[in-house]
CSV table of C-alpha atoms and ligand atoms in Angstrom, one decimal:
chain,number,residue,atom,x,y,z
A,1,MET,CA,-12.7,31.8,14.4
A,2,ILE,CA,-10.7,28.6,15.0
A,3,PRO,CA,-8.5,28.4,11.8
A,4,TYR,CA,-7.5,24.8,10.3
A,5,GLY,CA,-3.9,25.9,10.6
A,6,ARG,CA,-2.1,28.5,12.5
A,7,GLN,CA,1.7,29.0,13.2
A,8,ASP,CA,3.2,29.2,16.6
A,9,ILE,CA,5.2,32.2,17.2
A,10,SER,CA,7.4,32.6,20.5
A,11,GLU,CA,9.3,35.6,22.2
A,12,GLU,CA,12.4,33.8,21.0
A,13,ASP,CA,11.4,33.6,17.5
A,14,ILE,CA,10.6,37.2,17.6
A,15,GLU,CA,13.9,38.5,19.2
A,16,SER,CA,15.9,36.1,17.0
A,17,VAL,CA,14.5,37.8,14.0
A,18,VAL,CA,15.2,41.3,15.7
A,19,ALA,CA,18.7,40.5,16.3
A,20,VAL,CA,19.1,40.1,12.4
A,21,LEU,CA,17.2,43.4,11.9
A,22,ARG,CA,20.0,45.1,14.3
A,23,SER,CA,22.8,43.2,12.5
A,24,ASP,CA,25.0,43.9,9.4
A,25,PHE,CA,23.1,41.4,7.0
A,26,LEU,CA,19.4,41.5,6.3
A,27,THR,CA,19.7,38.9,3.5
A,28,GLN,CA,22.7,36.6,2.6
A,29,GLY,CA,24.4,36.8,6.2
A,30,PRO,CA,25.2,33.7,8.3
A,31,CYS,CA,21.6,32.8,9.0
A,32,VAL,CA,20.8,31.3,5.7
A,33,PRO,CA,23.7,28.6,5.7
A,34,LYS,CA,23.2,28.0,9.5
A,35,PHE,CA,19.4,27.1,8.9
A,36,GLU,CA,20.6,25.0,5.9
A,37,GLY,CA,22.9,23.1,8.1
A,38,LEU,CA,20.2,22.4,10.8
A,39,VAL,CA,17.8,21.1,8.5
A,40,ALA,CA,20.0,18.9,6.3
A,41,LYS,CA,21.5,17.6,9.9
A,42,HIS,CA,18.0,16.9,11.2
A,43,VAL,CA,17.0,14.9,8.0
A,44,ASP,CA,20.1,13.6,7.4
A,45,ALA,CA,20.7,14.8,3.7
A,46,ALA,CA,24.1,16.0,2.3
A,47,HIS,CA,22.7,19.4,1.0
A,48,ALA,CA,20.1,21.7,1.9
A,49,ILE,CA,19.2,25.0,-0.3
A,50,ALA,CA,17.0,27.4,1.3
A,51,ILE,CA,14.8,29.0,-1.0
A,52,ASN,CA,11.8,31.7,-1.0
A,53,SER,CA,9.3,29.5,-1.3
A,54,ALA,CA,8.4,25.8,-2.2
A,55,THR,CA,7.0,26.9,-5.3
A,56,SER,CA,10.3,28.3,-6.2
A,57,ALA,CA,12.1,25.2,-5.1
A,58,LEU,CA,10.0,22.9,-7.1
A,59,HIS,CA,10.9,25.1,-10.3
A,60,ILE,CA,14.5,25.2,-9.9
A,61,ALA,CA,14.5,21.3,-8.8
A,62,CYS,CA,12.6,20.8,-12.1
A,63,LEU,CA,15.4,22.6,-13.9
A,64,ALA,CA,18.2,21.3,-12.3
A,65,LEU,CA,16.9,18.0,-13.2
A,66,GLY,CA,16.9,19.2,-17.0
A,67,LEU,CA,13.0,19.6,-17.4
A,68,GLY,CA,12.2,21.5,-20.5
A,69,PRO,CA,10.0,21.7,-23.7
A,70,GLY,CA,9.0,18.3,-25.0
A,71,ASP,CA,9.4,16.7,-21.5
A,72,VAL,CA,6.6,15.4,-19.0
A,73,LEU,CA,6.0,15.7,-15.3
A,74,TRP,CA,3.6,13.4,-13.7
A,75,THR,CA,2.1,14.5,-10.3
A,76,THR,CA,-1.1,13.8,-8.2
A,77,PRO,CA,-4.4,15.9,-8.8
A,78,ILE,CA,-4.8,16.0,-4.7
A,79,THR,CA,-2.1,18.8,-4.2
A,80,PHE,CA,-1.7,22.6,-4.2
A,81,VAL,CA,-1.4,23.7,-7.8
A,82,ALA,CA,2.3,24.5,-7.2
A,83,SER,CA,3.2,21.0,-7.7
A,84,ALA,CA,2.1,20.9,-11.3
A,85,ASN,CA,2.8,24.7,-12.1
A,86,ALA,CA,6.6,23.9,-11.7
A,87,ALA,CA,6.6,21.9,-15.0
A,88,LEU,CA,4.6,24.5,-16.9
A,89,TYR,CA,7.2,27.1,-15.8
A,90,CYS,CA,9.7,25.0,-17.5
A,91,GLY,CA,7.9,24.6,-20.5
A,92,ALA,CA,7.3,21.1,-20.0
A,93,GLN,CA,3.9,19.2,-19.9
A,94,VAL,CA,1.9,17.9,-17.1
A,95,ASP,CA,0.0,14.8,-16.5
A,96,PHE,CA,-1.6,12.9,-13.3
A,97,VAL,CA,-1.7,10.0,-11.7
A,98,ASP,CA,-4.9,9.2,-9.7
A,99,ILE,CA,-4.5,8.7,-5.8
A,100,ASP,CA,-5.1,5.8,-3.6
A,101,PRO,CA,-8.5,6.4,-2.0
A,102,VAL,CA,-7.1,5.4,1.7
A,103,SER,CA,-4.0,7.4,1.8
A,104,PHE,CA,-4.9,10.2,-0.4
A,105,ASN,CA,-1.4,9.9,-1.8
A,106,MET,CA,-0.3,9.1,-5.5
A,107,CYS,CA,-1.4,5.2,-6.0
A,108,ALA,CA,1.8,3.4,-6.9
A,109,SER,CA,-0.1,0.9,-8.9
A,110,ALA,CA,-2.0,3.4,-10.9
A,111,LEU,CA,1.6,4.8,-11.7
A,112,GLU,CA,3.0,1.6,-13.0
A,113,VAL,CA,-0.3,1.0,-15.2
A,114,LYS,CA,0.3,4.5,-16.9
A,115,LEU,CA,3.9,4.1,-17.1
A,116,GLN,CA,3.2,0.6,-18.9
A,117,GLN,CA,1.0,2.7,-21.3
A,118,ALA,CA,3.3,5.8,-21.6
A,119,GLU,CA,6.3,3.3,-22.3
A,120,LYS,CA,4.2,2.1,-25.4
A,121,ASP,CA,3.1,5.6,-26.6
A,122,GLY,CA,6.8,6.9,-26.1
A,123,ARG,CA,5.4,9.3,-23.7
A,124,LEU,CA,7.3,8.4,-20.5
A,125,PRO,CA,7.7,11.2,-17.8
A,126,LYS,CA,11.3,12.9,-16.9
A,127,ILE,CA,10.2,13.3,-13.6
A,128,VAL,CA,7.5,12.1,-10.9
A,129,VAL,CA,6.4,14.2,-8.2
A,130,PRO,CA,4.6,12.5,-5.4
A,131,VAL,CA,3.2,14.5,-2.6
A,132,HIS,CA,3.4,13.6,1.2
A,133,MET,CA,-0.6,14.7,1.5
A,134,CYS,CA,-1.3,15.6,5.0
A,135,GLY,CA,2.2,14.9,6.1
A,136,GLN,CA,2.1,11.2,5.4
A,137,SER,CA,4.8,9.8,3.0
A,138,PRO,CA,3.5,8.2,-0.4
A,139,ASP,CA,4.9,4.5,-1.0
A,140,MET,CA,8.5,5.8,-1.8
A,141,ALA,CA,9.9,2.4,-2.1
A,142,ALA,CA,7.4,1.3,-4.8
A,143,ILE,CA,7.7,4.7,-6.7
A,144,ALA,CA,11.5,4.7,-6.4
A,145,ARG,CA,11.4,0.8,-8.0
A,146,LEU,CA,9.5,2.2,-11.1
A,147,GLY,CA,12.0,5.2,-11.3
A,148,ASP,CA,14.6,2.8,-11.8
A,149,ARG,CA,12.5,0.4,-14.1
A,150,TYR,CA,11.3,3.6,-16.5
A,151,GLY,CA,14.1,6.0,-15.7
A,152,PHE,CA,12.3,8.9,-14.5
A,153,HIS,CA,13.7,11.5,-11.7
A,154,ILE,CA,11.9,11.8,-8.5
A,155,ILE,CA,11.2,15.1,-6.7
A,156,GLU,CA,9.3,14.6,-3.3
A,157,ASP,CA,6.8,17.5,-2.8
A,158,ALA,CA,7.1,17.1,1.1
A,159,SER,CA,5.5,20.5,1.5
A,160,HIS,CA,3.4,19.2,4.5
A,161,ALA,CA,6.0,16.5,5.9
A,162,ILE,CA,9.1,18.1,7.5
A,163,GLY,CA,9.5,16.1,10.8
A,164,ALA,CA,7.6,13.0,9.2
A,165,LYS,CA,9.3,9.6,8.7
A,166,TYR,CA,9.3,7.0,6.2
A,167,ARG,CA,10.3,3.4,7.4
A,168,GLY,CA,12.0,5.0,10.4
A,169,GLU,CA,13.9,7.6,8.9
A,170,PHE,CA,13.1,11.4,8.4
A,171,VAL,CA,11.6,12.5,5.0
A,172,GLY,CA,14.0,14.8,3.4
A,173,ASN,CA,17.1,12.2,3.4
A,174,CYS,CA,16.2,11.5,-0.2
A,175,ALA,CA,16.8,7.8,0.1
A,176,PHE,CA,14.0,7.1,-2.5
A,177,SER,CA,14.3,10.5,-4.4
A,178,ASP,CA,16.8,12.9,-6.3
A,179,ILE,CA,15.2,15.9,-4.4
A,180,THR,CA,12.8,16.4,-1.7
A,181,ILE,CA,11.1,19.9,-1.1
A,182,PHE,CA,9.7,21.5,2.2
A,183,SER,CA,7.6,24.5,2.7
A,184,PHE,CA,7.8,27.1,5.5
A,185,HIS,CA,4.7,28.8,4.9
A,186,PRO,CA,2.9,30.0,8.2
A,187,VAL,CA,0.2,26.8,8.0
A,188,LYS,CA,2.9,24.3,7.5
A,189,ILE,CA,4.8,22.4,10.2
A,190,ILE,CA,7.4,25.2,10.9
A,191,THR,CA,7.7,28.6,9.3
A,192,THR,CA,9.8,31.2,7.8
A,193,ALA,CA,6.9,33.4,6.7
A,194,GLU,CA,7.3,32.5,3.1
A,195,GLY,CA,10.0,30.1,2.5
A,196,GLY,CA,11.2,26.6,1.3
A,197,MET,CA,14.0,24.5,0.8
A,198,ALA,CA,15.3,21.6,-1.6
A,199,LEU,CA,17.3,18.7,0.0
A,200,THR,CA,19.5,16.4,-2.2
A,201,ASN,CA,22.1,14.1,-1.7
A,202,ASN,CA,23.5,14.9,-5.3
A,203,ASP,CA,26.5,17.4,-5.3
A,204,GLU,CA,25.8,18.5,-9.0
A,205,LEU,CA,22.1,18.8,-8.3
A,206,ALA,CA,23.0,21.1,-5.2
A,207,ALA,CA,25.3,23.3,-6.9
A,208,LYS,CA,22.8,23.8,-9.9
A,209,MET,CA,20.0,24.7,-7.5
A,210,ALA,CA,22.3,27.0,-5.5
A,211,LEU,CA,23.2,28.9,-8.9
A,212,LEU,CA,19.7,29.1,-10.3
A,213,ARG,CA,18.6,30.3,-6.9
A,214,SER,CA,20.6,33.4,-7.4
A,215,HIS,CA,20.7,34.5,-10.8
A,216,GLY,CA,22.7,32.0,-12.4
A,217,ILE,CA,25.8,34.0,-11.0
A,218,THR,CA,28.8,32.5,-9.7
A,219,ARG,CA,31.9,33.9,-8.0
A,220,ASP,CA,33.8,30.7,-7.8
A,221,LEU,CA,36.4,31.5,-10.6
A,222,ASP,CA,39.3,30.1,-12.0
A,223,VAL,CA,42.0,32.8,-10.8
A,224,SER,CA,44.5,31.6,-13.2
A,225,SER,CA,42.5,32.0,-16.4
A,226,SER,CA,43.1,34.6,-18.7
A,227,ASP,CA,39.4,35.7,-18.3
A,228,TYR,CA,40.2,36.4,-14.6
A,229,ASP,CA,39.7,40.5,-14.2
A,230,GLY,CA,40.0,40.5,-10.5
A,231,PRO,CA,38.5,39.9,-7.0
A,232,TRP,CA,35.2,42.0,-8.0
A,233,GLN,CA,34.5,39.4,-10.7
A,234,TYR,CA,31.3,37.6,-11.3
A,235,GLN,CA,30.0,35.7,-14.1
A,236,GLN,CA,26.6,34.5,-14.9
A,237,VAL,CA,26.7,31.1,-16.3
A,238,ALA,CA,23.0,30.2,-16.2
A,239,LEU,CA,19.6,31.9,-16.6
A,240,GLY,CA,18.7,31.9,-12.8
A,241,PHE,CA,16.3,33.9,-10.7
A,242,ASN,CA,16.3,35.7,-7.3
A,243,TYR,CA,14.6,33.1,-5.2
A,244,ARG,CA,16.9,33.7,-2.2
A,245,MET,CA,15.6,33.5,1.7
A,246,THR,CA,16.5,36.4,3.5
A,247,ASP,CA,18.6,36.2,6.9
A,248,MET,CA,15.4,37.3,8.8
A,249,GLN,CA,13.5,34.3,7.5
A,250,ALA,CA,16.1,32.1,8.1
A,251,ALA,CA,16.6,33.2,11.9
A,252,LEU,CA,12.9,32.7,12.2
A,253,GLY,CA,13.6,29.1,10.6
A,254,ILE,CA,16.5,28.4,13.0
A,255,SER,CA,14.5,29.4,16.2
A,256,GLN,CA,11.4,27.1,14.7
A,257,ILE,CA,13.2,24.0,14.0
A,258,ALA,CA,14.3,23.8,17.7
A,259,ARG,CA,10.4,22.8,18.0
A,260,LEU,CA,9.9,20.8,15.1
A,261,ASP,CA,9.7,17.3,17.0
A,262,THR,CA,7.8,18.8,19.8
A,263,TYR,CA,5.3,20.3,17.4
A,264,VAL,CA,5.1,16.8,15.4
A,265,GLN,CA,4.2,15.2,18.6
A,266,GLN,CA,1.8,17.8,19.6
A,267,ARG,CA,0.0,17.1,16.2
A,268,HIS,CA,-0.1,13.4,16.8
A,269,ALA,CA,-1.7,13.8,20.1
A,270,ILE,CA,-4.3,15.9,18.5
A,271,ALA,CA,-4.8,13.4,15.9
A,272,ARG,CA,-5.1,10.6,18.4
A,273,ARG,CA,-7.9,12.7,20.2
A,274,TYR,CA,-9.6,13.4,16.9
A,275,ASP,CA,-9.4,9.5,16.1
A,276,GLN,CA,-10.8,8.7,19.5
A,277,MET,CA,-13.7,11.3,19.5
A,278,LEU,CA,-14.7,10.7,16.0
A,279,ARG,CA,-14.8,7.0,16.2
A,280,ASP,CA,-18.5,6.4,16.2
A,281,LEU,CA,-19.5,9.2,13.6
A,282,PRO,CA,-20.3,8.5,9.9
A,283,VAL,CA,-17.0,9.9,8.9
A,284,THR,CA,-13.9,8.4,7.9
A,285,THR,CA,-10.8,9.3,9.7
A,286,PRO,CA,-7.3,9.6,8.4
A,287,ALA,CA,-5.7,6.2,7.8
A,288,GLN,CA,-2.2,5.7,8.9
A,289,ASN,CA,0.5,3.5,7.0
A,290,THR,CA,2.5,1.6,9.5
A,291,ASP,CA,5.6,2.3,7.2
A,292,CYS,CA,4.7,6.3,8.0
A,293,PHE,CA,5.1,8.4,10.7
A,294,SER,CA,3.1,11.5,9.5
A,295,ALA,CA,3.7,15.0,10.3
A,296,TYR,CA,0.1,15.6,10.5
A,297,HIS,CA,0.0,18.8,8.6
A,298,LEU,CA,-3.7,18.3,7.9
A,299,TYR,CA,-6.4,16.4,9.6
A,300,VAL,CA,-8.8,15.5,6.9
A,301,ILE,CA,-11.9,13.4,7.4
A,302,LYS,CA,-14.2,12.2,4.8
A,303,VAL,CA,-17.9,12.6,5.3
A,304,GLU,CA,-19.9,9.5,4.3
A,305,ASN,CA,-22.8,11.0,2.4
A,306,SER,CA,-24.1,7.8,1.5
A,307,GLY,CA,-27.6,7.9,0.7
A,308,GLY,CA,-28.2,10.2,3.9
A,309,THR,CA,-29.5,14.2,3.6
A,310,VAL,CA,-26.2,15.4,5.1
A,311,SER,CA,-23.7,16.6,2.5
A,312,ARG,CA,-20.0,17.6,2.9
A,313,ARG,CA,-21.4,21.1,1.9
A,314,SER,CA,-23.9,21.1,5.0
A,315,VAL,CA,-21.4,19.9,7.1
A,316,PHE,CA,-19.0,22.5,6.1
A,317,ASP,CA,-21.5,25.4,6.1
A,318,HIS,CA,-22.7,24.5,9.4
A,319,LEU,CA,-18.9,24.3,11.1
A,320,ARG,CA,-18.1,27.3,9.2
A,321,ALA,CA,-21.2,29.3,10.9
A,322,ALA,CA,-20.1,28.3,14.5
A,323,ASN,CA,-16.9,30.0,13.6
A,324,ILE,CA,-14.5,26.9,12.8
A,325,GLY,CA,-12.2,27.6,9.8
A,326,VAL,CA,-12.6,24.3,8.2
A,327,ASN,CA,-11.1,24.1,4.8
A,328,VAL,CA,-11.0,21.6,1.9
A,329,HIS,CA,-7.5,20.5,0.6
A,330,TYR,CA,-7.5,20.1,-2.4
A,331,ILE,CA,-9.6,21.0,-5.3
A,332,PRO,CA,-8.3,18.5,-7.9
A,333,VAL,CA,-5.5,20.3,-10.0
A,334,HIS,CA,-6.9,18.8,-13.2
A,335,THR,CA,-10.4,20.5,-12.5
A,336,GLN,CA,-8.8,23.9,-12.3
A,337,PRO,CA,-10.0,26.2,-15.4
A,338,TYR,CA,-6.2,26.8,-16.4
A,339,TYR,CA,-5.6,22.7,-16.6
A,340,ARG,CA,-9.3,22.5,-18.2
A,341,ALA,CA,-7.9,24.8,-20.8
A,342,LEU,CA,-5.0,22.6,-21.2
A,343,GLY,CA,-7.3,19.5,-22.3
A,344,PHE,CA,-8.2,17.9,-18.7
A,345,ALA,CA,-11.6,17.3,-17.7
A,346,PRO,CA,-13.6,16.4,-14.5
A,347,GLY,CA,-13.9,12.6,-14.8
A,348,ASP,CA,-10.4,12.0,-15.6
A,349,TYR,CA,-9.1,10.8,-12.1
A,350,PRO,CA,-12.4,9.4,-10.3
A,351,ASN,CA,-10.6,8.6,-7.0
A,352,SER,CA,-9.4,12.3,-6.6
A,353,GLU,CA,-12.8,13.6,-7.5
A,354,GLN,CA,-14.6,11.3,-5.2
A,355,TYR,CA,-11.9,12.1,-2.3
A,356,TYR,CA,-12.7,16.0,-3.4
A,357,SER,CA,-16.5,15.7,-2.8
A,358,GLN,CA,-16.1,14.2,0.6
A,359,ALA,CA,-13.1,15.9,2.4
A,360,ILE,CA,-13.1,18.3,5.2
A,361,SER,CA,-9.6,19.7,6.8
A,362,LEU,CA,-10.6,20.0,10.4
A,363,PRO,CA,-8.6,22.4,12.7
A,364,MET,CA,-5.0,20.9,13.3
A,365,PHE,CA,-2.2,23.1,14.8
A,366,PRO,CA,0.1,22.7,17.9
A,367,LYS,CA,-1.7,25.2,19.9
A,368,LEU,CA,-5.2,24.0,19.3
A,369,THR,CA,-6.9,23.8,23.1
A,370,ASP,CA,-8.4,20.7,24.2
A,371,ALA,CA,-11.8,22.8,24.8
A,372,ASP,CA,-11.3,24.0,21.1
A,373,GLN,CA,-11.0,20.9,19.9
A,374,ALA,CA,-13.8,19.5,22.0
A,375,TYR,CA,-16.0,22.3,20.5
A,376,VAL,CA,-15.0,21.2,16.7
A,377,VAL,CA,-16.2,17.8,17.7
A,378,GLU,CA,-19.7,18.9,19.5
A,379,THR,CA,-20.2,21.0,16.3
A,380,LEU,CA,-19.5,18.4,13.9
A,381,VAL,CA,-21.8,16.1,15.7
A,382,GLN,CA,-24.3,18.5,15.5
A,383,ALA,CA,-23.8,19.0,11.9
A,384,LEU,CA,-23.8,15.3,11.2
A,385,SER,CA,-27.2,14.7,12.9
A,386,GLY,CA,-28.6,17.1,9.9
B,1,LIG,C1,2.3,24.8,0.3
B,1,LIG,C2,2.2,23.9,-0.7
B,1,LIG,C3,3.3,24.5,-1.7
B,1,LIG,C4,3.9,25.7,-2.0
B,1,LIG,O1,4.2,26.2,-0.8
B,1,LIG,P1,5.0,27.7,-1.0
B,1,LIG,O2,6.1,27.8,0.0
B,1,LIG,O3,3.6,28.4,-0.6
B,1,LIG,O4,5.4,28.0,-2.3
B,1,LIG,C5,3.7,23.3,-2.9
B,1,LIG,N1,3.1,22.0,-2.5
B,1,LIG,C6,2.3,21.5,-1.5
B,1,LIG,C7,1.7,20.4,-1.3
B,1,LIG,C8,2.0,22.6,-0.6
B,1,LIG,O5,1.2,22.2,0.3
């Protein structure tokens, strides 16, 4: 099976993890802060907080921004469920903004229309979570302008987008947001097996997230205070979690990030070949905004089932039967049973649902060979001819 995404693990990656196993610290040793420093430096953010997953990172990012019962978080339906679930973990509510059908990202004008209505209803969101779908940035400048006007915070779910650029700068520098989240799950751009990171330029948010990542416990105590018992002392000052990344994971991340830019270039080369080879087929290839340099986590085509007999389903089945691990990203979150039970229904976000009915993610990962890619395209040609 040619998968839709796959990690790339080198001998150096393996050696760096093994070196941690032979060292004194399996967790909370020197690798975690070193990895944080490398990511922060790469993307030019003031702070990086390594976390055990992007899901956990989204959770504590929301808590650090004060999201709680009575508040609302808005995100896009075309994302992994974690972007929305983060709000529910905090006891807040979720609502969605439909996508732009060309970029598959949250539509800034749909956001504006929804904000105007929410202002009248007194239900403005506290946080908006735009997602860098497939690795391409949303229109962050427009979203940030709306943030200033309507007073919401912004968390960029850039799980797909480490190594991507927006207006010539690396995603993660938080130029248009409070916090940016990366994921290091094996299908993403670089991996730590499980893992995530929160980037911010705000000292206070960074301190809060560091606290929440580790039980809400601090050892940074005032030694002159009458409460100071001695050097063994720690204080729990918030209700935190164990969301820490291990040193084994961070060692893998340190080794992987050295290849980040190469990986993104390889993904671009694969995307250019797909663009070229699919040019004359009845499919829509991913549009690239000139403001953006995508990380190309995913290469999503849309099958144009306009009146023909060939449906997305038949194309998908044909590719799978030929041992090509195509996938669909994503089932609109609001149509999931859990979200339907909260009151959402099919029909709520037509652009997202239209996208979902046509989308297929083709194999896209740095070590995809030319021969395998040619086989994917040949098989797709057959599938489309019915
Ligand atoms: C992968 C992903 C997540 C969750 O990442 P984990 O590290 O697996 O928790 C969240 N949001 C998006 C958009 C993702 O693709």
